[in-house]
mmCIF file of C-alpha atoms and ligand atoms in Angstrom:
data_model
loop_
_atom_site.group_PDB
_atom_site.id
_atom_site.type_symbol
_atom_site.label_atom_id
_atom_site.label_comp_id
_atom_site.label_asym_id
_atom_site.label_seq_id
_atom_site.Cartn_x
_atom_site.Cartn_y
_atom_site.Cartn_z
ATOM 1 C CA MET A 20 -2.697 -30.292 3.496
ATOM 2 C CA SER A 21 -5.045 -29.945 0.547
ATOM 3 C CA LEU A 22 -5.759 -26.478 -0.711
ATOM 4 C CA ILE A 23 -9.211 -25.081 -1.359
ATOM 5 C CA TYR A 24 -9.359 -22.329 -3.935
ATOM 6 C CA PRO A 25 -11.755 -20.726 -6.422
ATOM 7 C CA ILE A 26 -10.826 -20.953 -10.113
ATOM 8 C CA HIS A 27 -11.486 -17.815 -12.147
ATOM 9 C CA ARG A 28 -11.592 -18.664 -15.827
ATOM 10 C CA SER A 29 -11.126 -16.102 -18.543
ATOM 11 C CA LYS A 30 -11.236 -16.232 -22.337
ATOM 12 C CA LYS A 31 -8.346 -13.772 -22.534
ATOM 13 C CA ARG A 32 -6.004 -15.721 -20.281
ATOM 14 C CA ARG A 33 -3.294 -17.910 -21.861
ATOM 15 C CA SER A 34 -1.701 -19.439 -18.766
ATOM 16 C CA VAL A 35 -2.494 -20.331 -15.152
ATOM 17 C CA ALA A 36 -1.711 -17.774 -12.440
ATOM 18 C CA ILE A 37 -1.886 -18.249 -8.676
ATOM 19 C CA LYS A 38 -2.518 -15.352 -6.317
ATOM 20 C CA VAL A 39 -2.252 -15.452 -2.549
ATOM 21 C CA ARG A 40 -4.184 -12.473 -1.182
ATOM 22 C CA ASP A 41 -5.495 -11.700 2.293
ATOM 23 C CA GLY A 42 -4.542 -15.184 3.452
ATOM 24 C CA GLU A 43 -6.454 -16.916 0.645
ATOM 25 C CA VAL A 44 -5.533 -18.640 -2.598
ATOM 26 C CA GLN A 45 -7.065 -17.709 -5.950
ATOM 27 C CA VAL A 46 -6.347 -19.385 -9.256
ATOM 28 C CA HIS A 47 -6.792 -17.729 -12.656
ATOM 29 C CA ALA A 48 -6.949 -20.064 -15.637
ATOM 30 C CA PRO A 49 -7.638 -20.074 -19.394
ATOM 31 C CA TRP A 50 -11.263 -20.677 -20.332
ATOM 32 C CA ALA A 51 -10.993 -24.243 -21.639
ATOM 33 C CA LEU A 52 -8.093 -25.711 -19.653
ATOM 34 C CA ALA A 53 -8.976 -29.082 -18.055
ATOM 35 C CA GLU A 54 -9.395 -28.943 -14.283
ATOM 36 C CA ALA A 55 -6.926 -31.801 -13.819
ATOM 37 C CA LYS A 56 -4.235 -29.692 -15.510
ATOM 38 C CA ILE A 57 -4.997 -26.760 -13.228
ATOM 39 C CA GLN A 58 -4.813 -28.977 -10.146
ATOM 40 C CA GLN A 59 -1.521 -30.408 -11.344
ATOM 41 C CA PHE A 60 -0.075 -26.916 -11.781
ATOM 42 C CA VAL A 61 -1.289 -25.764 -8.356
ATOM 43 C CA ALA A 62 0.118 -28.925 -6.730
ATOM 44 C CA SER A 63 3.525 -28.225 -8.294
ATOM 45 C CA LYS A 64 3.517 -24.785 -6.596
ATOM 46 C CA GLU A 65 2.238 -25.969 -3.229
ATOM 47 C CA ALA A 66 5.418 -25.184 -1.260
ATOM 48 C CA TRP A 67 5.439 -21.592 -2.591
ATOM 49 C CA ILE A 68 1.707 -21.204 -1.855
ATOM 50 C CA GLN A 69 2.050 -22.523 1.699
ATOM 51 C CA LYS A 70 4.947 -20.198 2.423
ATOM 52 C CA HIS A 71 2.959 -17.144 1.339
ATOM 53 C CA LEU A 72 -0.260 -18.315 2.990
ATOM 54 C CA GLN A 73 1.475 -18.844 6.313
ATOM 55 C CA ARG A 74 3.201 -15.489 6.204
ATOM 56 C CA GLN A 75 -0.007 -13.646 5.337
ATOM 57 C CA GLN A 76 -2.110 -15.477 7.909
ATOM 58 C CA GLN A 77 0.450 -14.673 10.602
ATOM 59 C CA GLN A 78 0.349 -10.992 9.677
ATOM 60 C CA LEU A 79 -3.440 -10.868 9.586
ATOM 61 C CA ALA A 80 -3.632 -12.539 13.011
ATOM 62 C CA GLY A 81 -1.305 -9.914 14.523
ATOM 63 C CA VAL A 82 -3.548 -6.986 13.570
ATOM 64 C CA GLN A 83 -7.099 -6.203 14.648
ATOM 65 C CA SER A 84 -9.677 -5.642 11.968
ATOM 66 C CA ARG A 85 -10.976 -2.106 11.766
ATOM 67 C CA ASN A 86 -14.476 -0.954 12.717
ATOM 68 C CA TRP A 87 -13.767 2.784 12.850
ATOM 69 C CA GLN A 88 -14.703 3.006 16.510
ATOM 70 C CA ALA A 89 -13.226 5.381 19.082
ATOM 71 C CA GLY A 90 -10.090 3.963 20.707
ATOM 72 C CA GLU A 91 -8.794 2.191 17.603
ATOM 73 C CA ARG A 92 -5.178 2.679 16.631
ATOM 74 C CA LEU A 93 -4.018 4.384 13.473
ATOM 75 C CA ARG A 94 -0.521 5.441 12.514
ATOM 76 C CA TRP A 95 1.073 8.480 10.991
ATOM 77 C CA LEU A 96 4.598 7.876 9.709
ATOM 78 C CA GLY A 97 4.762 4.826 11.957
ATOM 79 C CA GLN A 98 3.762 6.676 15.164
ATOM 80 C CA PRO A 99 0.606 5.360 16.859
ATOM 81 C CA LEU A 100 -2.455 7.614 16.903
ATOM 82 C CA THR A 101 -5.647 6.884 18.821
ATOM 83 C CA LEU A 102 -8.862 7.483 16.954
ATOM 84 C CA GLN A 103 -11.533 9.578 18.629
ATOM 85 C CA VAL A 104 -14.941 10.058 17.016
ATOM 86 C CA ARG A 105 -17.052 13.115 17.890
ATOM 87 C CA THR A 106 -20.344 14.425 16.602
ATOM 88 C CA ALA A 107 -20.990 18.032 15.618
ATOM 89 C CA THR A 108 -22.822 19.997 12.940
ATOM 90 C CA ARG A 109 -19.793 20.023 10.641
ATOM 91 C CA LYS A 110 -17.351 17.330 9.558
ATOM 92 C CA SER A 111 -13.690 17.850 10.384
ATOM 93 C CA CYS A 112 -10.517 16.035 11.351
ATOM 94 C CA CYS A 113 -7.548 17.120 13.414
ATOM 95 C CA CYS A 114 -4.624 15.615 15.263
ATOM 96 C CA LYS A 115 -3.769 16.594 18.852
ATOM 97 C CA ASP A 116 -1.222 14.876 21.096
ATOM 98 C CA ASN A 117 -1.291 11.545 19.255
ATOM 99 C CA THR A 118 -5.092 11.549 19.092
ATOM 100 C CA LEU A 119 -6.791 11.788 15.732
ATOM 101 C CA ILE A 120 -10.181 13.391 16.234
ATOM 102 C CA ALA A 121 -12.691 12.676 13.478
ATOM 103 C CA THR A 122 -15.802 14.801 13.808
ATOM 104 C CA VAL A 123 -18.838 13.339 12.085
ATOM 105 C CA THR A 124 -22.310 14.802 11.664
ATOM 106 C CA LYS A 125 -25.427 13.413 13.334
ATOM 107 C CA ARG A 126 -26.887 12.344 10.035
ATOM 108 C CA SER A 127 -23.757 10.493 8.911
ATOM 109 C CA ASN A 128 -23.398 6.778 8.499
ATOM 110 C CA PRO A 129 -21.411 5.694 11.605
ATOM 111 C CA LYS A 130 -19.689 2.885 9.675
ATOM 112 C CA LYS A 131 -18.609 4.946 6.680
ATOM 113 C CA GLU A 132 -18.153 8.508 7.795
ATOM 114 C CA PRO A 133 -15.164 8.257 10.141
ATOM 115 C CA LYS A 134 -13.319 6.356 7.454
ATOM 116 C CA SER A 135 -13.865 8.918 4.703
ATOM 117 C CA ILE A 136 -13.009 11.788 7.057
ATOM 118 C CA VAL A 137 -9.805 10.086 8.204
ATOM 119 C CA ARG A 138 -8.851 9.246 4.633
ATOM 120 C CA GLY A 139 -9.331 12.888 3.644
ATOM 121 C CA TRP A 140 -7.038 13.934 6.505
ATOM 122 C CA TYR A 141 -4.328 11.474 5.412
ATOM 123 C CA GLN A 142 -4.525 12.641 1.808
ATOM 124 C CA GLN A 143 -4.163 16.267 2.816
ATOM 125 C CA GLN A 144 -1.300 15.630 5.275
ATOM 126 C CA ALA A 145 0.482 13.321 2.841
ATOM 127 C CA LYS A 146 0.266 15.959 0.094
ATOM 128 C CA GLN A 147 1.858 18.472 2.494
ATOM 129 C CA TRP A 148 4.590 15.970 3.336
ATOM 130 C CA LEU A 149 5.333 15.574 -0.386
ATOM 131 C CA ASP A 150 5.308 19.343 -0.942
ATOM 132 C CA VAL A 151 7.958 19.710 1.772
ATOM 133 C CA PHE A 152 9.972 16.787 0.370
ATOM 134 C CA PHE A 153 10.026 18.310 -3.117
ATOM 135 C CA SER A 154 10.707 21.822 -1.881
ATOM 136 C CA ASP A 155 13.985 20.371 -0.519
ATOM 137 C CA TRP A 156 14.690 18.469 -3.738
ATOM 138 C CA PRO A 157 17.566 20.118 -5.638
ATOM 139 C CA ARG A 158 16.408 22.047 -8.706
ATOM 140 C CA ASN A 159 19.345 20.793 -10.735
ATOM 141 C CA HIS A 160 18.698 17.150 -9.816
ATOM 142 C CA PRO A 161 18.475 14.884 -12.908
ATOM 143 C CA LEU A 162 15.185 13.392 -11.663
ATOM 144 C CA GLN A 163 12.436 16.016 -11.754
ATOM 145 C CA PRO A 164 8.794 14.969 -11.522
ATOM 146 C CA LYS A 165 6.163 16.884 -13.456
ATOM 147 C CA SER A 166 3.631 16.645 -10.614
ATOM 148 C CA TRP A 167 2.827 14.656 -7.477
ATOM 149 C CA GLU A 168 -0.443 13.758 -5.861
ATOM 150 C CA VAL A 169 -1.939 11.449 -3.261
ATOM 151 C CA GLY A 170 -4.740 9.080 -4.173
ATOM 152 C CA SER A 171 -5.900 5.616 -3.304
ATOM 153 C CA PHE A 172 -4.663 2.284 -4.662
ATOM 154 C CA SER A 173 -5.877 -1.099 -3.491
ATOM 155 C CA SER A 174 -2.675 -3.012 -4.159
ATOM 156 C CA LYS A 175 0.235 -0.635 -4.695
ATOM 157 C CA TRP A 176 2.088 2.127 -2.895
ATOM 158 C CA GLY A 177 2.934 4.437 -5.711
ATOM 159 C CA HIS A 178 2.915 4.983 -9.438
ATOM 160 C CA CYS A 179 4.940 6.937 -11.977
ATOM 161 C CA SER A 180 3.425 7.747 -15.363
ATOM 162 C CA ARG A 181 5.409 8.056 -18.580
ATOM 163 C CA GLU A 182 4.662 11.773 -18.447
ATOM 164 C CA GLY A 183 6.495 12.041 -15.107
ATOM 165 C CA GLU A 184 3.427 12.358 -12.884
ATOM 166 C CA LEU A 185 3.862 10.680 -9.504
ATOM 167 C CA LYS A 186 0.933 9.358 -7.531
ATOM 168 C CA PHE A 187 1.028 7.712 -4.110
ATOM 169 C CA SER A 188 -1.457 5.852 -1.967
ATOM 170 C CA TRP A 189 -2.470 7.699 1.204
ATOM 171 C CA LYS A 190 -1.943 4.383 3.042
ATOM 172 C CA LEU A 191 1.808 4.746 2.544
ATOM 173 C CA TRP A 192 1.881 7.394 5.312
ATOM 174 C CA LEU A 193 0.923 4.754 7.878
ATOM 175 C CA ALA A 194 4.430 3.353 7.328
ATOM 176 C CA PRO A 195 7.576 4.664 9.052
ATOM 177 C CA GLU A 196 9.072 7.766 7.442
ATOM 178 C CA TRP A 197 12.201 6.014 6.138
ATOM 179 C CA VAL A 198 9.915 3.646 4.207
ATOM 180 C CA VAL A 199 7.866 6.550 2.779
ATOM 181 C CA ARG A 200 11.067 8.255 1.620
ATOM 182 C CA ASN A 201 12.167 5.074 -0.117
ATOM 183 C CA VAL A 202 8.885 4.715 -2.021
ATOM 184 C CA VAL A 203 9.149 8.320 -3.223
ATOM 185 C CA ILE A 204 12.744 7.701 -4.366
ATOM 186 C CA HIS A 205 11.657 4.455 -6.047
ATOM 187 C CA GLU A 206 9.012 6.263 -8.105
ATOM 188 C CA LEU A 207 11.405 9.127 -8.881
ATOM 189 C CA CYS A 208 13.927 6.637 -10.274
ATOM 190 C CA HIS A 209 11.286 5.437 -12.738
ATOM 191 C CA LEU A 210 11.733 8.826 -14.398
ATOM 192 C CA ALA A 211 15.150 7.526 -15.488
ATOM 193 C CA GLU A 212 14.252 3.844 -16.018
ATOM 194 C CA PHE A 213 10.672 2.852 -16.670
ATOM 195 C CA ASN A 214 11.167 -0.746 -15.480
ATOM 196 C CA HIS A 215 12.746 -2.762 -12.661
ATOM 197 C CA SER A 216 15.989 -3.629 -14.458
ATOM 198 C CA ALA A 217 19.443 -3.757 -12.854
ATOM 199 C CA LYS A 218 19.967 -0.229 -14.202
ATOM 200 C CA PHE A 219 16.867 0.953 -12.355
ATOM 201 C CA TRP A 220 18.130 -0.466 -9.046
ATOM 202 C CA GLN A 221 21.478 1.273 -9.641
ATOM 203 C CA TRP A 222 19.607 4.576 -9.735
ATOM 204 C CA VAL A 223 17.775 3.667 -6.498
ATOM 205 C CA ALA A 224 21.037 2.671 -4.772
ATOM 206 C CA ARG A 225 22.487 6.077 -5.689
ATOM 207 C CA TYR A 226 19.858 7.872 -3.576
ATOM 208 C CA SER A 227 19.075 5.354 -0.836
ATOM 209 C CA ASP A 228 21.202 3.230 1.520
ATOM 210 C CA ASP A 229 18.289 1.262 2.923
ATOM 211 C CA TYR A 230 16.049 0.535 -0.068
ATOM 212 C CA GLN A 231 16.392 -3.238 0.336
ATOM 213 C CA ALA A 232 15.117 -3.049 3.919
ATOM 214 C CA ALA A 233 12.275 -0.803 2.702
ATOM 215 C CA GLU A 234 11.340 -3.293 -0.046
ATOM 216 C CA ARG A 235 11.246 -6.016 2.633
ATOM 217 C CA TRP A 236 9.100 -3.875 4.929
ATOM 218 C CA LEU A 237 6.600 -3.132 2.156
ATOM 219 C CA ARG A 238 6.387 -6.784 1.118
ATOM 220 C CA GLN A 239 5.918 -7.884 4.694
ATOM 221 C CA HIS A 240 3.313 -5.300 5.706
ATOM 222 C CA GLY A 241 1.457 -4.660 2.455
ATOM 223 C CA VAL A 242 -1.063 -7.381 3.283
ATOM 224 C CA THR A 243 -2.437 -5.468 6.266
ATOM 225 C CA VAL A 244 -1.540 -1.837 5.561
ATOM 226 C CA LEU A 245 -3.039 -1.772 2.054
ATOM 227 C CA ASN A 246 -6.083 -3.766 3.155
ATOM 228 C CA GLU A 247 -8.877 -1.376 4.196
ATOM 229 C CA ALA A 248 -10.173 -3.909 6.691
ATOM 230 C CA TYR A 249 -6.954 -3.448 8.721
ATOM 231 C CA LEU A 250 -4.862 -0.411 7.719
ATOM 232 C CA ASP A 251 -2.302 -1.217 10.399
ATOM 233 C CA TYR A 252 0.582 -3.545 11.209
ATOM 234 C CA ALA A 253 1.942 -5.372 14.194
ATOM 235 C CA ASP A 254 5.084 -3.922 15.764
ATOM 236 C CA ASP A 255 8.163 -5.948 14.849
HETATM 237 ZN ZN1 LIG B 319 8.622 0.361 -9.524
#
């Protein structure tokens, strides 16, 4: 099978990089590199590309794309929630008996408003989840974050700054709770080791028995959970 892919050239780039994202291949290359050389490089990586393409396409096919219509499924800590959209004079969002009710205003954009309301709800709930997590965290623990917040990332679950500030994507809380816990522990361990060295993973193993399964889960489902067109995953 021959691959079709766009080539993004850059004057800053020194080597060729291949990215497989959302079931598509993208190639990044230095400004002046001959196309034949790029093709040769891509051909040498074809088995790797096909493996990732197939996996991503399978995952994308198992999940419906999102239109923010009533009846769609969302998840909170892995549990399914059904989206309901109502209209009133004020925006709000609440969760009752596995139904997430997003109330939009008459003047709102029906495509955009439910999404921003739901995202606001996730950010608020996720922040509360973190507050509870850290209120249980021992005060004499060697890993102490300076602060924690919930934001939005397009391609990662969490981040730890050199100053000890932790930030997580609201999309993480679509995942099962054991996975969320593992991401928080992962970022906390960066307070001790600011890299992914063997030493770092020793810290992680000290506080988690199932981090390898969590890493697998995140790799497997990141394609659809982090992608705003889906924000969901197929049940295993
Ligand atoms: Zn990390």
